[in-house]
Coordinates of C-alpha atoms in Angstrom, one line a residue:
M295 CA 0.0 0.0 0.0
P296 CA 1.5 3.4 -1.0
E297 CA 2.4 5.8 1.7
T298 CA 0.0 8.7 1.8
Q299 CA 1.2 12.2 2.1
N300 CA -0.8 15.0 3.7
I301 CA -0.1 17.9 1.3
K302 CA -2.1 21.0 2.1
N303 CA -3.1 23.4 -0.6
E304 CA -1.6 26.8 -0.8
I305 CA -4.0 29.7 -0.3
V306 CA -3.1 33.3 -1.1
L307 CA -5.2 36.1 0.5
R308 CA -4.9 39.8 0.1
G309 CA -5.7 42.3 2.8
I310 CA -4.7 45.8 4.0
P311 CA -1.1 46.1 5.1
A312 CA -1.4 47.6 8.6
S313 CA 2.1 47.2 10.0
H314 CA 5.3 46.7 7.9
G315 CA 7.5 43.6 8.1
I316 CA 7.5 40.0 7.0
S317 CA 6.8 37.0 9.2
I318 CA 7.1 33.4 8.5
G319 CA 5.8 30.9 11.1
P320 CA 3.0 28.7 12.4
A321 CA -0.6 30.0 12.7
Y322 CA -2.4 30.3 16.1
L323 CA -6.1 30.7 15.6
F324 CA -7.3 33.2 18.3
L325 CA -10.9 32.3 18.8
K326 CA -12.7 34.4 21.3
D327 CA -15.8 32.4 22.2
I328 CA -18.7 34.7 22.3
P329 CA -20.4 34.1 25.7
I330 CA -23.8 32.5 25.4
V331 CA -26.3 34.8 27.0
E332 CA -29.6 33.3 28.3
E333 CA -32.5 35.3 29.2
R334 CA -33.7 34.5 32.7
I335 CA -36.6 35.9 34.7
I336 CA -35.6 36.6 38.3
K337 CA -37.6 36.9 41.5
P338 CA -38.0 40.3 43.2
E339 CA -35.8 39.0 46.1
E340 CA -33.0 38.2 43.5
I341 CA -32.7 41.8 42.1
E342 CA -30.2 43.0 44.7
L343 CA -28.0 40.0 44.2
E344 CA -28.1 40.4 40.4
Q345 CA -27.2 44.0 40.7
R346 CA -24.3 43.1 43.0
R347 CA -23.1 40.5 40.5
F348 CA -23.1 43.2 37.8
S349 CA -21.1 45.5 40.1
I350 CA -18.5 42.8 40.8
S351 CA -18.2 42.0 37.1
L352 CA -17.6 45.7 36.4
E353 CA -14.9 45.9 39.1
K354 CA -13.2 42.8 37.7
S355 CA -13.3 44.0 34.1
S356 CA -11.9 47.4 35.2
K357 CA -9.0 45.6 37.0
E358 CA -8.2 43.5 33.9
L359 CA -8.2 46.6 31.6
N360 CA -6.2 48.7 34.0
K361 CA -3.6 45.9 34.1
I362 CA -3.4 45.8 30.3
L363 CA -3.2 49.6 30.3
L364 CA -0.2 49.5 32.6
F365 CA 1.5 46.9 30.4
A366 CA 0.7 49.1 27.3
Q367 CA 2.2 52.2 29.0
E368 CA 5.4 50.3 29.6
K369 CA 5.6 48.9 26.0
I370 CA 4.4 51.7 23.8
G371 CA 4.2 54.7 26.0
E372 CA 1.6 56.6 27.9
A373 CA 0.2 58.6 25.0
K374 CA -0.6 55.7 22.8
A375 CA -1.9 53.5 25.6
K376 CA -4.6 56.1 26.3
V377 CA -6.6 54.3 23.6
L378 CA -7.6 51.8 26.3
D379 CA -8.9 54.6 28.5
A380 CA -12.0 54.8 26.4
Q381 CA -13.1 51.3 27.4
I382 CA -12.2 51.9 31.0
M383 CA -14.2 55.1 31.1
V384 CA -17.3 53.3 29.8
L385 CA -17.0 51.0 32.8
D386 CA -17.2 54.0 35.0
D387 CA -20.1 55.7 33.2
P388 CA -22.7 56.4 35.8
V389 CA -25.5 56.8 33.3
L390 CA -24.8 53.4 31.7
I391 CA -24.4 51.6 35.0
G392 CA -27.5 53.3 36.4
T393 CA -29.6 52.3 33.3
I394 CA -28.5 48.6 33.5
K395 CA -29.2 48.4 37.3
K396 CA -32.6 50.0 36.8
R397 CA -33.5 47.7 34.0
I398 CA -32.5 44.6 36.0
A399 CA -35.0 45.9 38.7
S400 CA -37.8 47.0 36.4
E401 CA -37.7 44.1 33.9
N402 CA -36.9 41.3 36.4
R403 CA -34.2 39.9 34.1
N404 CA -30.7 38.6 34.7
A405 CA -27.7 40.9 34.5
E406 CA -26.1 39.1 31.5
F407 CA -29.2 39.6 29.4
I408 CA -29.6 43.3 30.2
V409 CA -25.8 44.0 29.7
N410 CA -26.0 42.2 26.3
D411 CA -29.0 44.2 25.3
E412 CA -28.0 47.6 26.6
I413 CA -24.4 47.8 25.5
G414 CA -25.2 45.8 22.4
R415 CA -27.5 48.6 21.2
Y416 CA -24.5 51.0 21.0
A417 CA -22.4 48.6 19.1
T418 CA -25.2 47.7 16.7
L419 CA -25.8 51.4 16.0
M420 CA -22.2 52.0 15.2
L421 CA -22.1 48.9 12.9
K422 CA -24.9 50.2 10.8
A423 CA -22.7 53.0 9.7
Q424 CA -20.5 52.3 6.6
D425 CA -17.8 54.3 8.1
E426 CA -14.7 52.2 8.8
Y427 CA -13.8 54.3 11.8
M428 CA -17.1 53.7 13.5
H429 CA -16.9 50.0 12.8
E430 CA -13.7 49.8 14.7
R431 CA -15.2 51.6 17.7
A432 CA -18.2 49.2 17.5
H433 CA -15.9 46.2 17.9
D434 CA -14.3 47.9 20.9
M435 CA -17.8 48.2 22.5
E436 CA -18.7 44.7 21.6
D437 CA -15.4 43.5 23.2
L438 CA -16.2 45.4 26.4
K439 CA -19.7 44.0 26.5
N440 CA -18.3 40.4 26.2
R441 CA -15.7 41.1 28.8
I442 CA -18.4 42.1 31.3
I443 CA -20.5 39.1 30.4
R444 CA -17.6 36.7 30.7
N445 CA -16.9 38.0 34.1
L446 CA -20.5 37.6 35.1
L447 CA -20.4 34.0 33.9
Q448 CA -16.9 33.6 35.5
E449 CA -15.4 32.4 32.2
R450 CA -11.7 32.9 31.5
L451 CA -10.0 34.0 28.3
I452 CA -6.7 32.3 27.4
S453 CA -3.9 34.7 26.7
K454 CA -0.8 32.6 27.5
L455 CA 0.5 30.9 24.4
E456 CA 3.4 28.6 23.6
G457 CA 6.2 29.3 21.0
S458 CA 6.5 31.8 18.2
I459 CA 3.3 32.2 16.4
I460 CA 1.3 34.3 13.9
V461 CA -2.0 35.2 15.5
V462 CA -5.0 34.8 13.2
A463 CA -8.3 36.2 14.3
H464 CA -11.7 37.5 13.1
T465 CA -10.9 40.8 14.7
L466 CA -8.5 42.1 17.4
T467 CA -9.2 44.8 19.9
P468 CA -6.4 47.0 21.3
A469 CA -6.6 45.0 24.5
D470 CA -6.2 41.7 22.6
T471 CA -3.3 43.1 20.6
M472 CA -1.5 44.2 23.7
I473 CA -2.1 41.2 25.9
L474 CA -1.2 38.7 23.1
S475 CA 2.1 40.6 22.5
R476 CA 3.3 39.3 25.9
N477 CA 3.9 36.1 24.0
H478 CA 6.3 35.7 21.1
V479 CA 4.0 37.0 18.4
L480 CA 5.5 37.2 14.9
G481 CA 2.5 38.8 13.3
Y482 CA -1.2 39.6 13.3
A483 CA -3.7 38.6 10.6
T484 CA -7.4 39.5 10.9
D485 CA -10.6 39.1 8.9
R486 CA -11.7 42.7 9.6
G487 CA -10.2 46.0 10.5
G488 CA -8.7 49.1 8.8
I489 CA -5.4 51.0 8.6
T490 CA -6.7 53.4 11.2
S491 CA -7.9 50.8 13.7
H492 CA -6.5 50.9 17.2
A493 CA -5.2 47.3 16.8
A494 CA -3.3 48.4 13.7
L495 CA -1.9 51.4 15.6
F496 CA -0.8 49.2 18.4
S497 CA 0.8 46.7 16.0
R498 CA 2.9 49.4 14.4
S499 CA 3.9 50.7 17.8
L500 CA 4.9 47.2 18.9
K501 CA 6.7 46.8 15.5
I502 CA 4.8 43.6 14.9
P503 CA 3.9 43.0 11.2
A504 CA 0.1 43.0 10.6
I505 CA -2.5 42.6 7.9
V506 CA -6.1 43.5 8.5
G507 CA -9.3 43.2 6.3
L508 CA -8.3 39.7 5.0
G509 CA -12.0 38.7 4.6
D510 CA -12.2 35.1 6.0
V511 CA -8.7 34.2 6.9
S512 CA -9.9 32.9 10.3
R513 CA -12.0 30.3 8.4
S514 CA -9.2 29.4 6.0
V515 CA -6.4 28.7 8.6
M516 CA -5.9 25.8 10.9
N517 CA -3.7 25.9 14.0
G518 CA -0.1 25.1 13.1
D519 CA -0.5 25.9 9.3
T520 CA 2.7 27.6 8.0
L521 CA 2.0 31.2 7.1
I522 CA 3.9 33.9 5.3
L523 CA 2.6 37.3 6.4
D524 CA 3.8 40.2 4.2
G525 CA 3.0 43.4 6.0
Y526 CA 4.2 45.5 3.1
S527 CA 1.9 44.3 0.4
G528 CA -0.9 42.9 2.6
T529 CA -0.3 39.3 1.2
L530 CA -0.9 36.3 3.4
I531 CA 0.1 32.9 2.1
I532 CA -1.2 29.8 3.9
N533 CA 0.8 26.6 3.4
P534 CA 3.5 28.2 1.1
T535 CA 5.9 26.2 -1.0
D536 CA 9.6 26.0 -0.1
E537 CA 10.4 28.3 -3.0
Q538 CA 8.0 30.9 -1.7
I539 CA 9.5 30.7 1.8
K540 CA 13.0 31.3 0.3
H541 CA 11.6 34.2 -1.8
Y542 CA 10.1 35.9 1.2
E543 CA 13.2 35.3 3.4
K544 CA 15.2 37.2 0.7
K545 CA 12.5 39.9 0.5
R546 CA 12.6 40.3 4.3
E547 CA 16.4 40.7 4.2
R548 CA 16.1 43.2 1.3
M549 CA 13.4 45.2 3.1
N550 CA 15.3 45.3 6.4
K551 CA 18.3 46.8 4.5
F552 CA 16.0 49.3 2.8
E553 CA 14.4 50.4 6.1
Q554 CA 17.8 50.9 7.6
Q555 CA 18.5 53.4 4.8
L556 CA 15.2 55.2 5.6
T557 CA 16.1 55.9 9.3
G558 CA 18.6 58.7 8.2
L559 CA 15.9 60.6 6.3
K560 CA 13.8 61.7 9.3
D561 CA 15.1 65.3 9.5
L562 CA 15.8 65.8 5.8
P563 CA 13.4 67.7 3.5
A564 CA 11.3 66.0 0.8
E565 CA 13.4 67.5 -2.0
T566 CA 14.2 66.1 -5.4
I567 CA 17.8 65.8 -6.7
D568 CA 17.4 69.0 -8.7
G569 CA 16.1 71.0 -5.8
H570 CA 12.3 70.9 -6.2
R571 CA 10.8 70.7 -2.7
V572 CA 7.4 69.1 -1.8
E573 CA 5.7 69.3 1.5
L574 CA 5.3 65.9 3.1
S575 CA 2.8 65.7 5.9
A576 CA 0.5 63.1 7.6
N577 CA -3.2 62.2 7.8
I578 CA -4.3 61.4 11.3
E579 CA -7.5 61.2 13.3
L580 CA -6.3 60.5 16.9
L581 CA -4.1 62.5 19.2
D582 CA -2.4 59.2 20.0
E583 CA -0.9 59.2 16.5
L584 CA 1.0 62.5 17.0
D585 CA 4.2 60.9 18.6
Y586 CA 4.4 58.4 15.7
V587 CA 4.0 61.1 13.2
V588 CA 6.9 63.1 14.6
V589 CA 9.1 60.0 14.7
Q590 CA 8.3 59.3 11.1
G591 CA 9.6 62.7 10.1
S592 CA 6.4 64.4 9.1
Q593 CA 6.5 68.2 8.3
G594 CA 3.0 68.6 9.7
I595 CA -0.5 67.3 9.6
G596 CA -2.1 67.6 6.2
L597 CA -5.5 66.3 7.4
Y598 CA -6.8 66.0 10.9
R599 CA -10.2 64.2 10.9
T600 CA -12.2 66.0 13.6
E601 CA -14.9 63.4 13.5
S602 CA -13.0 61.4 16.0
L603 CA -14.3 63.8 18.6
L604 CA -17.7 62.3 18.2
L605 CA -16.6 58.9 19.3
N606 CA -18.6 57.6 22.3
S607 CA -20.6 60.8 22.4
D608 CA -24.4 61.3 22.1
D609 CA -23.9 64.9 21.2
F610 CA -21.4 67.3 19.6
P611 CA -18.5 68.3 21.8
S612 CA -18.6 71.8 23.3
E613 CA -16.5 74.7 21.9
E614 CA -14.2 74.4 24.9
E615 CA -13.7 70.6 24.5
Q616 CA -12.9 71.1 20.8
Y617 CA -10.6 74.1 21.5
L618 CA -8.5 72.0 24.0
E619 CA -8.1 69.2 21.4
Y620 CA -7.2 71.5 18.5
K621 CA -4.8 73.5 20.7
Q622 CA -3.0 70.3 21.8
I623 CA -2.4 69.3 18.2
A624 CA -1.3 72.8 17.1
D625 CA 1.1 73.0 20.1
R626 CA 2.6 69.5 19.5
V627 CA 3.2 70.0 15.8
Y628 CA 4.4 73.7 15.9
P629 CA 6.1 75.2 14.0
H630 CA 4.7 72.9 11.3
R631 CA 1.2 73.3 9.9
V632 CA -1.9 71.5 11.0
I633 CA -5.0 71.4 8.7
L634 CA -8.2 70.8 10.6
R635 CA -11.0 69.5 8.5
T636 CA -14.5 70.5 9.8
F637 CA -16.8 67.6 10.6
D638 CA -17.1 65.3 7.6
I639 CA -20.2 63.5 8.9
G640 CA -23.6 62.4 7.7
G641 CA -24.6 60.2 4.7
D642 CA -23.0 56.9 5.4
K643 CA -21.2 58.1 8.5
I644 CA -22.7 57.9 11.9
A645 CA -23.0 61.1 13.9
P646 CA -25.3 62.8 16.4
A647 CA -27.0 64.6 13.5
T648 CA -27.8 62.3 10.6
A649 CA -30.8 61.2 8.6
D650 CA -32.1 58.0 7.0
E651 CA -31.3 58.3 3.3
S652 CA -31.7 55.9 0.3
N653 CA -28.4 57.1 -1.3
P654 CA -26.1 58.4 1.5
F655 CA -23.1 58.9 -0.7
L656 CA -25.0 61.6 -2.5
G657 CA -26.8 62.8 0.6
W658 CA -26.6 65.0 3.6
R659 CA -23.0 65.0 4.5
G660 CA -19.8 67.1 5.0
I661 CA -20.2 70.8 4.5
R662 CA -23.9 70.4 3.7
I663 CA -24.6 69.5 7.3
S664 CA -22.4 72.3 8.6
L665 CA -24.3 74.9 6.6
D666 CA -27.6 73.5 7.6
R667 CA -26.6 73.4 11.3
P668 CA -24.9 76.8 11.9
D669 CA -25.0 76.2 15.7
I670 CA -22.7 73.2 15.3
F671 CA -20.6 74.9 12.6
L672 CA -20.0 78.1 14.4
N673 CA -19.1 76.2 17.6
Q674 CA -16.4 74.3 15.7
L675 CA -15.1 77.4 13.8
R676 CA -14.7 79.4 17.0
A677 CA -12.9 76.5 18.7
M678 CA -10.5 76.2 15.6
L679 CA -9.9 79.9 15.5
R680 CA -9.1 80.1 19.2
A681 CA -6.5 77.4 18.7
S682 CA -4.9 79.3 15.8
V683 CA -2.9 81.8 17.9
R684 CA 0.4 80.1 17.0
K685 CA -0.4 80.8 13.3
N686 CA 0.3 77.2 12.2
L687 CA -3.4 76.1 11.9
S688 CA -5.5 76.0 8.8
I689 CA -9.2 75.2 8.3
M690 CA -10.6 73.0 5.5
F691 CA -14.2 72.2 4.4
P692 CA -15.1 68.7 3.1
M693 CA -17.4 67.6 0.3
V694 CA -17.7 71.0 -1.3
A695 CA -19.7 70.8 -4.5
T696 CA -20.4 74.4 -5.4
L697 CA -19.0 77.9 -5.3
E698 CA -22.0 79.1 -3.2
E699 CA -21.2 76.6 -0.5
V700 CA -17.7 78.0 -0.2
R701 CA -18.9 81.6 0.0
I702 CA -21.5 80.7 2.6
A703 CA -19.0 78.8 4.7
K704 CA -16.7 81.8 4.6
R705 CA -19.5 84.0 5.8
Y706 CA -19.7 81.8 8.9
V707 CA -15.9 82.1 9.4
R708 CA -16.3 85.9 9.4
K709 CA -19.2 85.6 11.8
A710 CA -17.2 83.3 14.2
K711 CA -14.3 85.8 14.1
A712 CA -16.7 88.7 14.9
E713 CA -18.0 86.8 17.9
L714 CA -14.5 86.1 19.2
R715 CA -13.5 89.8 18.7
S716 CA -16.6 91.0 20.6
H717 CA -15.4 88.9 23.6
G718 CA -11.8 90.0 23.3
I719 CA -10.6 86.5 22.4
K720 CA -7.4 86.2 20.5
F721 CA -7.1 84.3 17.2
N722 CA -5.1 84.4 13.9
D723 CA -7.2 86.7 11.7
K724 CA -5.3 85.4 8.7
T725 CA -6.0 81.7 9.4
P726 CA -5.8 80.0 5.9
I727 CA -9.1 78.6 4.6
G728 CA -9.1 75.7 2.2
V729 CA -11.5 73.1 0.7
M730 CA -11.3 69.4 -0.3
I731 CA -11.8 68.8 -3.9
E732 CA -13.5 65.4 -4.1
V733 CA -16.6 66.0 -6.2
P734 CA -16.4 66.5 -10.0
S735 CA -18.4 69.7 -10.0
A736 CA -15.9 71.3 -7.6
A737 CA -13.0 70.1 -9.8
L738 CA -14.6 71.6 -12.9
M739 CA -15.2 74.9 -11.0
I740 CA -11.7 75.0 -9.5
S741 CA -10.8 78.4 -11.0
Q742 CA -13.7 80.1 -9.4
I743 CA -13.4 78.2 -6.1
A744 CA -9.6 78.8 -5.9
A745 CA -10.2 82.5 -6.1
E746 CA -12.1 82.3 -2.8
I747 CA -9.6 80.3 -0.7
D748 CA -6.0 79.9 0.4
F749 CA -5.4 76.2 -0.5
I750 CA -7.0 73.0 -1.8
S751 CA -6.5 69.4 -1.0
I752 CA -7.6 66.7 -3.4
G753 CA -9.5 63.8 -1.8
T754 CA -8.6 61.1 -4.4
N755 CA -10.8 58.4 -2.8
D756 CA -14.1 60.2 -3.2
L757 CA -13.0 62.0 -6.4
T758 CA -12.2 58.6 -8.1
Q759 CA -15.5 57.2 -6.8
Y760 CA -17.6 60.0 -8.1
M761 CA -15.7 60.4 -11.4
L762 CA -16.1 56.8 -12.3
A763 CA -19.5 56.3 -10.6
V764 CA -18.1 53.3 -8.7
D765 CA -18.8 52.3 -5.1
R766 CA -15.4 50.8 -4.1
G767 CA -17.1 49.0 -1.2
N768 CA -19.4 47.1 -3.7
T769 CA -17.7 43.9 -4.7
L770 CA -19.7 43.7 -7.9
V771 CA -18.1 46.9 -9.3
S772 CA -15.0 47.6 -7.1
K773 CA -12.6 46.3 -9.8
L774 CA -13.7 49.4 -11.8
Y775 CA -12.4 51.7 -9.1
R776 CA -9.0 52.8 -10.7
Q777 CA -7.1 55.8 -9.4
F778 CA -4.8 55.7 -12.5
D779 CA -7.8 56.1 -14.8
P780 CA -6.9 58.8 -17.3
S781 CA -10.0 60.7 -16.4
V782 CA -8.8 60.9 -12.8
V783 CA -5.2 61.8 -13.7
N784 CA -6.4 64.6 -16.1
T785 CA -8.8 65.9 -13.5
I786 CA -6.1 66.1 -10.9
K787 CA -3.9 68.0 -13.4
H788 CA -6.9 70.4 -14.1
V789 CA -7.3 71.1 -10.4
I790 CA -3.6 71.7 -9.8
N791 CA -3.5 74.1 -12.7
G792 CA -6.6 75.9 -11.5
A793 CA -5.1 76.3 -8.0
H794 CA -1.7 77.5 -9.3
K795 CA -3.3 80.1 -11.7
R796 CA -4.9 81.7 -8.6
G797 CA -1.6 81.6 -6.7
I798 CA -2.6 79.0 -4.1
W799 CA -1.0 75.6 -3.4
A800 CA -2.6 72.2 -4.1
G801 CA -2.2 69.1 -2.0
I802 CA -3.4 65.5 -1.9
C803 CA -4.8 63.9 1.2
G804 CA -6.3 60.8 -0.4
E805 CA -4.8 57.3 -0.5
M806 CA -3.3 57.9 -3.9
G807 CA -0.7 60.3 -2.2
G808 CA 0.5 57.4 -0.1
N809 CA 0.8 55.0 -3.0
P810 CA 4.6 54.8 -3.9
L811 CA 3.8 54.1 -7.5
A812 CA 1.7 57.3 -7.8
V813 CA 4.2 59.6 -6.2
P814 CA 6.4 60.5 -9.2
L815 CA 3.2 61.0 -11.3
L816 CA 1.6 63.4 -8.7
I817 CA 4.7 65.4 -8.2
G818 CA 5.2 65.6 -12.0
L819 CA 1.7 66.9 -12.3
G820 CA 2.7 69.7 -10.1
I821 CA 1.3 68.8 -6.6
D822 CA 2.8 70.9 -3.8
E823 CA 1.9 68.8 -0.8
L824 CA 1.4 65.1 -0.1
S825 CA -0.4 64.1 3.1
V826 CA -0.2 60.4 3.7
V827 CA -0.6 57.7 6.4
P828 CA 2.4 58.1 8.8
A829 CA 3.6 54.5 8.1
V830 CA 4.7 55.3 4.5
L831 CA 6.2 58.7 5.2
P832 CA 9.9 57.6 5.1
E833 CA 9.4 55.5 1.9
I834 CA 7.7 58.4 0.1
K835 CA 10.5 60.8 1.2
K836 CA 13.1 58.3 -0.1
I837 CA 11.4 58.2 -3.5
I838 CA 11.2 62.0 -3.8
R839 CA 14.8 62.4 -2.8
S840 CA 15.9 59.8 -5.4
L841 CA 14.5 61.5 -8.4
D842 CA 14.8 64.6 -10.6
Y843 CA 11.8 66.8 -10.9
S844 CA 12.3 67.1 -14.6
L845 CA 12.0 63.3 -15.0
M846 CA 8.7 63.3 -13.1
K847 CA 7.3 66.1 -15.2
E848 CA 8.2 64.1 -18.3
L849 CA 6.5 61.0 -16.9
A850 CA 3.3 63.1 -16.0
G851 CA 3.2 64.5 -19.5
Q852 CA 3.2 61.0 -21.0
A853 CA 0.5 59.8 -18.5
L854 CA -1.8 62.7 -19.5
E855 CA -1.7 61.3 -23.0
A856 CA -2.6 57.7 -22.0
S857 CA -5.9 56.2 -22.9
T858 CA -6.4 53.5 -20.2
S859 CA -5.6 52.8 -16.5
D860 CA -3.5 49.8 -17.6
E861 CA -1.4 52.0 -19.8
V862 CA -0.8 54.5 -17.0
E863 CA 0.1 51.7 -14.5
R864 CA 2.5 50.1 -17.0
M865 CA 4.1 53.5 -17.5
M866 CA 4.6 53.9 -13.7
S867 CA 6.1 50.4 -13.3
K868 CA 8.5 50.9 -16.1
F869 CA 9.6 54.3 -14.7
F870 CA 10.3 52.7 -11.3
K871 CA 12.3 49.8 -12.8
K872 CA 14.4 52.3 -14.7
H873 CA 14.9 55.1 -12.2
L874 CA 14.3 53.5 -8.8
P875 CA 15.8 50.0 -9.1
D876 CA 16.9 50.0 -5.4
I877 CA 13.4 50.7 -4.1
P878 CA 11.7 47.4 -3.4
L879 CA 8.2 48.0 -4.8
D880 CA 6.9 44.5 -5.2
H881 CA 4.1 45.5 -2.7

């Protein structure tokens, strides 16, 4: 009888690269059993006991999270560890605690059921939003709920693991990421999650390679399967061949050498060989990212998403709360520039003021909400202006579609200034005002819009989506979402030219700016500023410093004549092979 061999099939999955690095090792499937919650009617004499059980569970959950917080403070620093504070604060929320205790008494039901129902409501509401950021926060709430229930049921979660492993999970919370890192974790791979998730942020701080948004990796992997995790390209290979392992070992060696070269670039300008300088800044949404941004050598913040202030809040933050946040950013980044974007909410994004809409992407969002809710808008503008005294702060309006919107928004800026003046409050009267160009109508009207403002920043994600009429989240059509489509490239050029003719600068804060392949094209088109995710800053700077501006202009000229996306992409690849052979771009 022939000897049988157990040869497993190779599976290649693509996800979102969340933390750079390459890991090769065995998989550990981190399955967090969701506690089973049974509804139980309790007798009146059991109410006090049930409420006490809930209090003890809260106390235990708080101790666990505080322990993880201390560990996180030691490993990644106090500022970044503050992410865990949000969960701990929920455990101390008197309104939530009071509501759950009251419901136990009024509904005569067991604590597990009420906790599951009450906290689950918040998580469900957040999950209804299509906004990735709110999804991440929903998972944090879900995790907190399950922690409280596990402690009510006196169940334990295993966190001590053996050997060197690559953790594979459906999703990871910041607490999971931190507690698992006490083991010898080579990498993280998850079904869900985005580049801005707290788990991704922690992975980068811990310097552990990670890929998120892999779809169903947790269903495709078995414990002990050999994995290759490429945190540069977002590729995960399950059961790779020996040849692939050798290939990625060489790539790891090559990338390590490349990253060593990048460490010396931190304080150097983003300047081409022939002396053309580009401003290189970072997109962020959390104060916790500021330290990382500085370490990565950013020249400032090209986009601060103020929507993060709405996290875990039933209402809009007060002017004072906003002012303190904006001031902290402006102080930390000084003398570099910070661009604060006014609330980009509504439509598909959850917020205290939203509406049910059949087509949210074309609905009530961005500047449209601000102009319809002057109370909210003026509050935010006054807070931003108050934080502008160092003169390094700019204000930017999102989702602008018409010239009228720009003019009305500016009237509110003037009104906010007048109100501050009347109270003798200082601010920078010349605070630059800009808009995001992400709607085709605004791109076409760039000449008239540019005459009204001080700068523009192109949001390439939405601009591409609206130009090509493609919902990139819709798997049926997402393949049609192509940022190198000639229509997009020519529109970007049109917007840059329109801005320059009016004597203002043009930047890019969309994902295209952080795509190494697109960088020579964008600079060649004449872009003045690139604002990118902090992780890719050194690599983008290296590309800029390795090229002549004249070469990039020549490349852009050719790209503007191209007829298809494939043609433009082939042009970019050929350019890299010829002029940047030392930059490993097999991402």
